[in-house]
Structures are given as structure tokens and as C-alpha cells.
Short mmCIF file of C-alpha atoms in Angstrom, two decimals:
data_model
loop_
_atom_site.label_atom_id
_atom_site.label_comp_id
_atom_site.label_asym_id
_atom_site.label_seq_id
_atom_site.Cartn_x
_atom_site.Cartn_y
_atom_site.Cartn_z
CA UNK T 1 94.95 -123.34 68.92
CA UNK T 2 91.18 -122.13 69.00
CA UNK T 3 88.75 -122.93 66.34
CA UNK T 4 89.28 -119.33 64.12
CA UNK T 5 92.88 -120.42 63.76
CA UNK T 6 92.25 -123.90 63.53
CA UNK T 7 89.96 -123.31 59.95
CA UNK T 8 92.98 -120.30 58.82
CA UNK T 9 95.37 -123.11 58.81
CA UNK T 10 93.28 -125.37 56.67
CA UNK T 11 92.34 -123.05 54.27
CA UNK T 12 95.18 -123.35 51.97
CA UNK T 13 95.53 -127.32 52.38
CA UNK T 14 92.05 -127.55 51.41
CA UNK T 15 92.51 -124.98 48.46
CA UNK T 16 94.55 -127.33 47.14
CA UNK T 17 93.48 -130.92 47.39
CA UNK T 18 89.25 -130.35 47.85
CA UNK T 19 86.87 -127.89 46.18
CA UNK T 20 85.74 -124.53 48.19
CA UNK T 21 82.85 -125.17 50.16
CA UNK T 22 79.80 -122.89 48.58
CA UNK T 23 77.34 -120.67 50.40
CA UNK T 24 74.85 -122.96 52.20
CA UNK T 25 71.52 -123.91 50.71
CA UNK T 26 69.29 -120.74 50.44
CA UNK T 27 65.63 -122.41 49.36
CA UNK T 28 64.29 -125.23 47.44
CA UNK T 29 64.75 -123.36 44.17
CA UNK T 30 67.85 -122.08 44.93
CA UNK T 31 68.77 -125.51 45.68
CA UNK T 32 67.73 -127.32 42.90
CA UNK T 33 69.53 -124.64 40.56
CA UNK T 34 72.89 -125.55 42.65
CA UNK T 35 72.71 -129.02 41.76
CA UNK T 36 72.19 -128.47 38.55
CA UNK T 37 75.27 -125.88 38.07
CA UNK T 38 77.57 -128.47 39.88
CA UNK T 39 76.58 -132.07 39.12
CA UNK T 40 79.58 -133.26 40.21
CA UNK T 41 78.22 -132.13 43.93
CA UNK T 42 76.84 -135.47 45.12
CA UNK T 43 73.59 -135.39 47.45
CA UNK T 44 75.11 -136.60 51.03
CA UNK T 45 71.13 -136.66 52.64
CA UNK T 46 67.98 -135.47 52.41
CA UNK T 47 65.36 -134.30 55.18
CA UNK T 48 61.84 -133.24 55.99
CA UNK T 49 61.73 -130.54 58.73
CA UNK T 50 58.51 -130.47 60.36
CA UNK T 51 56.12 -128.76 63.12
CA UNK T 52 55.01 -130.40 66.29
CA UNK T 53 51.06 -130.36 66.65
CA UNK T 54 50.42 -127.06 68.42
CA UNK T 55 54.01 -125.57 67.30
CA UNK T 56 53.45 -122.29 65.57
CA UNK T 57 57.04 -120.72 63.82
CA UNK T 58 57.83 -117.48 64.00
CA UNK T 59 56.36 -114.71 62.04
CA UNK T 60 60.08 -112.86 61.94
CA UNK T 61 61.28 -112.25 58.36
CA UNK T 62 64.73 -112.31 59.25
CA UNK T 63 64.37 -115.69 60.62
CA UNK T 64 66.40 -119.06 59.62
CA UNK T 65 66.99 -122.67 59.32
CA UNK T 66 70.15 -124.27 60.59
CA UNK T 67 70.88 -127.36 59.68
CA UNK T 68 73.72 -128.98 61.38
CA UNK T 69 75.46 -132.59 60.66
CA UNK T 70 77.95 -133.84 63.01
CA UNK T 71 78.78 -137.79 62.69
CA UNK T 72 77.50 -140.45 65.60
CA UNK T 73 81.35 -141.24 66.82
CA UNK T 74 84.84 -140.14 66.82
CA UNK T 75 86.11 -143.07 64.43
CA UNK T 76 88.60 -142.84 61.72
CA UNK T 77 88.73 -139.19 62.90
CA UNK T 78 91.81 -137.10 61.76
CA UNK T 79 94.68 -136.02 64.42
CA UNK T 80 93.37 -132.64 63.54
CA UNK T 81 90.39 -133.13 64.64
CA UNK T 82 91.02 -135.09 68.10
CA UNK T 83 93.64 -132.21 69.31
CA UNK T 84 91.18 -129.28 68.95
CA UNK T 85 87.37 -131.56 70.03
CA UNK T 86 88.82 -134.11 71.89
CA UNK T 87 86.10 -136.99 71.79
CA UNK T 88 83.38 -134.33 70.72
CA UNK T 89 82.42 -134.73 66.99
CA UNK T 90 82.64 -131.31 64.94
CA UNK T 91 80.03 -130.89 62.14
CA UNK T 92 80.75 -131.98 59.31
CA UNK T 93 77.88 -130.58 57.76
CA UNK T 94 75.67 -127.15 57.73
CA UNK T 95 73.69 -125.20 55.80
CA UNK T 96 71.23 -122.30 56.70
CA UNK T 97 68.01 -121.57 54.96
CA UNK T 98 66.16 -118.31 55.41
CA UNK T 99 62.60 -118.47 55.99
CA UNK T 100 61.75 -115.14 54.04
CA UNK T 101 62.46 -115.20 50.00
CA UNK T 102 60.81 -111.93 49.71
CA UNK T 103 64.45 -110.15 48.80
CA UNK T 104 64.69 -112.51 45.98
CA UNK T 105 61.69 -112.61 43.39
CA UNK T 106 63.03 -115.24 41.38
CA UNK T 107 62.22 -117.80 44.16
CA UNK T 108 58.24 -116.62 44.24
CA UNK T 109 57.81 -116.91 40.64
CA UNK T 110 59.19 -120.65 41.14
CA UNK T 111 58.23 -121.58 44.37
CA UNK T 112 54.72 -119.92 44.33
CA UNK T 113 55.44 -118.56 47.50
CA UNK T 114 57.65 -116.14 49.57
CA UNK T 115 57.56 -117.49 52.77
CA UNK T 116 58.84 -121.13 54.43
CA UNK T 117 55.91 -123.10 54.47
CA UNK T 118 55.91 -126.67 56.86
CA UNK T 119 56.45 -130.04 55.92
CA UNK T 120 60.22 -128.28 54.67
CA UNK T 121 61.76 -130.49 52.29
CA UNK T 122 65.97 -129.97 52.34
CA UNK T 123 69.13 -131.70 50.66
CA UNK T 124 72.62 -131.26 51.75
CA UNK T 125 75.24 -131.99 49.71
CA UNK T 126 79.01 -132.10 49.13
CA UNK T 127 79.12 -128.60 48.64
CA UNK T 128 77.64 -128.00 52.13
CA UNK T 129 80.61 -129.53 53.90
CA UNK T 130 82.35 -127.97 56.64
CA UNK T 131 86.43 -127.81 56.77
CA UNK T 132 86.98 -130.45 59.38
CA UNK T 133 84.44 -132.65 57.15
CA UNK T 134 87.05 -131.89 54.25
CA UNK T 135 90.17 -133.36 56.32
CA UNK T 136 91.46 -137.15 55.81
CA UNK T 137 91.20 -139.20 57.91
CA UNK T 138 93.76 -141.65 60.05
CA UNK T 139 92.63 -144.49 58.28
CA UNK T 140 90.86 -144.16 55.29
CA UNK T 141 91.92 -147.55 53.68
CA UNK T 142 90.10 -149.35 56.25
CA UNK T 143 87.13 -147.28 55.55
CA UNK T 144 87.51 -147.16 51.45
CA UNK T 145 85.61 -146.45 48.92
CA UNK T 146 84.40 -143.78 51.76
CA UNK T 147 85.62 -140.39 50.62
CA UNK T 148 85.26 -138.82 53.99
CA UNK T 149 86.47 -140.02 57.15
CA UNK T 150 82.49 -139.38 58.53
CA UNK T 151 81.41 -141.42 55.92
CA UNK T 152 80.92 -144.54 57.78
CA UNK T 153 79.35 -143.33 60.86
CA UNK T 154 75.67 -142.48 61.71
CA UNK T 155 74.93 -138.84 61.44
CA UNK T 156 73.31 -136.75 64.17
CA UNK T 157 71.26 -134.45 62.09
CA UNK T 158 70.37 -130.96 64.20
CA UNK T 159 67.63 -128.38 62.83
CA UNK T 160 66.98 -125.29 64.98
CA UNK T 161 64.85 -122.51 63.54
CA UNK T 162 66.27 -119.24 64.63
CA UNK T 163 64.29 -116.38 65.48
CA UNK T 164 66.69 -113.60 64.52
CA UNK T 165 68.74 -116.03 61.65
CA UNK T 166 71.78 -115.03 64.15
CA UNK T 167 73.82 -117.93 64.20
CA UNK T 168 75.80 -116.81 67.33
CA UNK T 169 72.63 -116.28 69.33
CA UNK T 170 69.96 -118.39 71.37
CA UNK T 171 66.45 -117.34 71.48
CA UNK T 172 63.72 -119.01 74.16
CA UNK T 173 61.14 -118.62 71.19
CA UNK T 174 63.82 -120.67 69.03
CA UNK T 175 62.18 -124.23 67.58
CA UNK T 176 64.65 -126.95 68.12
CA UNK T 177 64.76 -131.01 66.74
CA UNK T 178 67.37 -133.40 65.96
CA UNK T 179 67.32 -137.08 64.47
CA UNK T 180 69.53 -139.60 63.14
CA UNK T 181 70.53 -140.56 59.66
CA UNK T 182 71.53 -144.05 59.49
CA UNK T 183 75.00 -145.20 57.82
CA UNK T 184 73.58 -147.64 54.83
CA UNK T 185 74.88 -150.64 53.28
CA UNK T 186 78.38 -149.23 51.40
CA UNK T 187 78.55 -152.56 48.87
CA UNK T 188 76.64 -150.25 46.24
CA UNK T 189 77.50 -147.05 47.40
CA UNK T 190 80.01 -144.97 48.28
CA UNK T 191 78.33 -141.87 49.39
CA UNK T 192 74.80 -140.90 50.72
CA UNK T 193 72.08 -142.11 52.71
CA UNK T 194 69.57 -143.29 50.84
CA UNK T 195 67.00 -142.93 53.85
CA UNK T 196 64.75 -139.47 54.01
CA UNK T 197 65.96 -138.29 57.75
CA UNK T 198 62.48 -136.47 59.39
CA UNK T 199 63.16 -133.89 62.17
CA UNK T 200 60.59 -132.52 64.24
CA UNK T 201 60.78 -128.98 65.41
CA UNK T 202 59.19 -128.00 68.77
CA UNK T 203 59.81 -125.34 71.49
CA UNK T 204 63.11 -125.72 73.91
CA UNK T 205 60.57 -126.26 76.89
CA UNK T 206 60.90 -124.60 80.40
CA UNK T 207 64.52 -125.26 81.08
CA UNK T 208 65.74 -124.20 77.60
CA UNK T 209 64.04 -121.05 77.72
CA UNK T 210 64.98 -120.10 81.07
CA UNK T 211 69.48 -120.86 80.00
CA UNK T 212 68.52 -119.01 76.97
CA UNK T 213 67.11 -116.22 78.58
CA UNK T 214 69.54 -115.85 81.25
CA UNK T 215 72.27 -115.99 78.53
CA UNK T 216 70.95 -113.31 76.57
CA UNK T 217 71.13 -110.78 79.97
#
């Protein structure tokens, strides 16, 4: 079973039993308007993307920010899950964030601006999670009051910000950081982490530009 049939199959179970995963984040604004609509939609982390010293980011308007989430380790992961990664950890998370607003003027009477502008200040919440974050996991007893089977690991938090806003695709001029978020104390909480995760965005260096490259011909 490959991944396309993989998310067909859980589309209906999910229907059911979880809430439709929205659109990913589209700006701050945008953002903050979500939350508001659903307040039931609990922040799961928050970030600050920024720019190495000497990093400049692409001028492209049709550029974008991926965030990806994918947990630290493989535990309490569903059967589901195991058959089609094997001991590789699926996200569980994603949003994507274009860097232009200009097609939406809404965002530069509120944001002042119509352009991504560095330190980038994100929030990804339940809303933002992917269908092999919605699935149960094989033990979620052990792990309650978690709600996720993730829940209780550390999360490898991915940013890449993509030249052409083409998922599919890898550009050598793409910027590319990751960090971790750190699983907190669960005796007061039963969802989140509380710390700020910072990535720092910088170029893929020699040897990711030249497997990019030679992809792309």
C-alpha cells in the first residue's frame, strides 16, 4: 500500500471519530483569525524562524514556508503507521506559509506589510495535523491524558523556505533549518509545549546544492 492509498483509506475513519484537518497556516493574521474562529483548536507549539548572519531569502513572490513536525521516536506508534514507515517517523505536523500576502489585502492593512519579514513568528496547532498524526495509537493508556500517540515524544521541527512554494520540488537556492521541541512535564498539561522552538534557516551548502541540482536535470 503506498502513501496516496494509505491517507484514501483513512479518510473516512477520521471523518468520523476526529475533525477535518484545515488548510495550513497562511500568515500571522490569518493565523490569529483561525484561532479565534476555532477555539477549541489547541496551540500544539510555537516557533521563531530566523536568518543566518549573511543569509539573504529569496526575492520570489511565489515563494513559501514549510513547516514540518515529525515526532523524535517510533513509540506508542499505531500498526498503521509501522507497516507503511517502518521505524521512520511520518509528520505529524505541517503547515505552509507563503512569503507574498500581496493577493490578499486584508493581511497588509493588519500586518503593515505584504511581504515575510525575518525574525518569523509561527504557531501550529491541532488543526494543522496530518492524518497519521490523527491515528490512535497501540497504547494510549500508558501514555494518557496524551490525546495523540506523538504526544509524548520530542518533536523534530523542520523549516525549509522554498523558492518556487512547490512542495514536490528541491531548489539549491532553498534555505533549510531544523530544531527540536522538547516533550514537557505532562502533570499540568495534556497538550503543547510550552517552550518557543527557534529554527535557523541557512543555505543547503555545497553538497545539498549539487543532489539538488542534479535532481532537478
Amino acid at each position: 500500500m503506498n502513501r496516496r492509498d494509505f491517507i484514501s483509506s483513512l479518510f473516512w475513519a477520521t471523518l468520523v471519530s476526529c475533525p477535518l484537518v484545515s488548510q495550513p497556516i497562511i500568515s500571522e493574521a490569518a493565523e490569529a483569525e483561525r484561532v479565534q474562529s476555532n477555539p477549541a483548536s489547541e496551540t500544539i507549539l510555537r516557533g521563531l524562524v530566523t536568518l543566518k548572519s549573511g543569509t539573504e531569502p529569496t526575492s520570489s513572490d511565489s515563494a513559501a514556508l514549510y513547516i514540518t513536525v515529525k515526532p523524535e521516536t517510533m513509540n506508542n506508534s499505531p500498526k498503521e503507521i509501522v507497516d507503511l514507515f517502518g521505524g521512520r517517523s511520518p509528520p505529524v505536523l505541517s503547515a505552509r506559509i507563503p512569503v507574498s500576502m500581496r493577493h490578499d489585502a486584508s493581511h497588509d492593512s493588519v500586518l503593515g506589510r505584504d511581504r515575510m519579514t525575518f525574525p518569523f513568528q509561527f504557531q501550529l496547532t491541532e488543526s494543522d495535523i496530518t492524518a497519521e498524526g490523527l491515528l490512535k495509537g497501540t497504547n494510549d493508556e500508558k501514555y494518557a491524558p496524551n490525546p495523540y500517540w506523538w504526544s509524548d515524544n520530542n518533536l523534530i521541527v523542520s523549516a525549509r523556505l522554498d523558492s518556487d512554494g512547490v512542495a514536490a520540488t528541491r531548489d539549491p537556492d532553498d534555505l533549510v533549518g531544523r530544531s527540536v521541541a522538547f516533550v514537557p512535564d505532562r502533570g499540568t498539561r495534556a497538550l503543547g509545549y510550552d517552550a518557543q522552538v527557534q529554527i535557523t534557516l541557512q543555505g543547503r551548502g555545497i553538497g545539498g546544492k549539487f543532489i539538488t541540482t542534479k535532481k532537478e536535470k
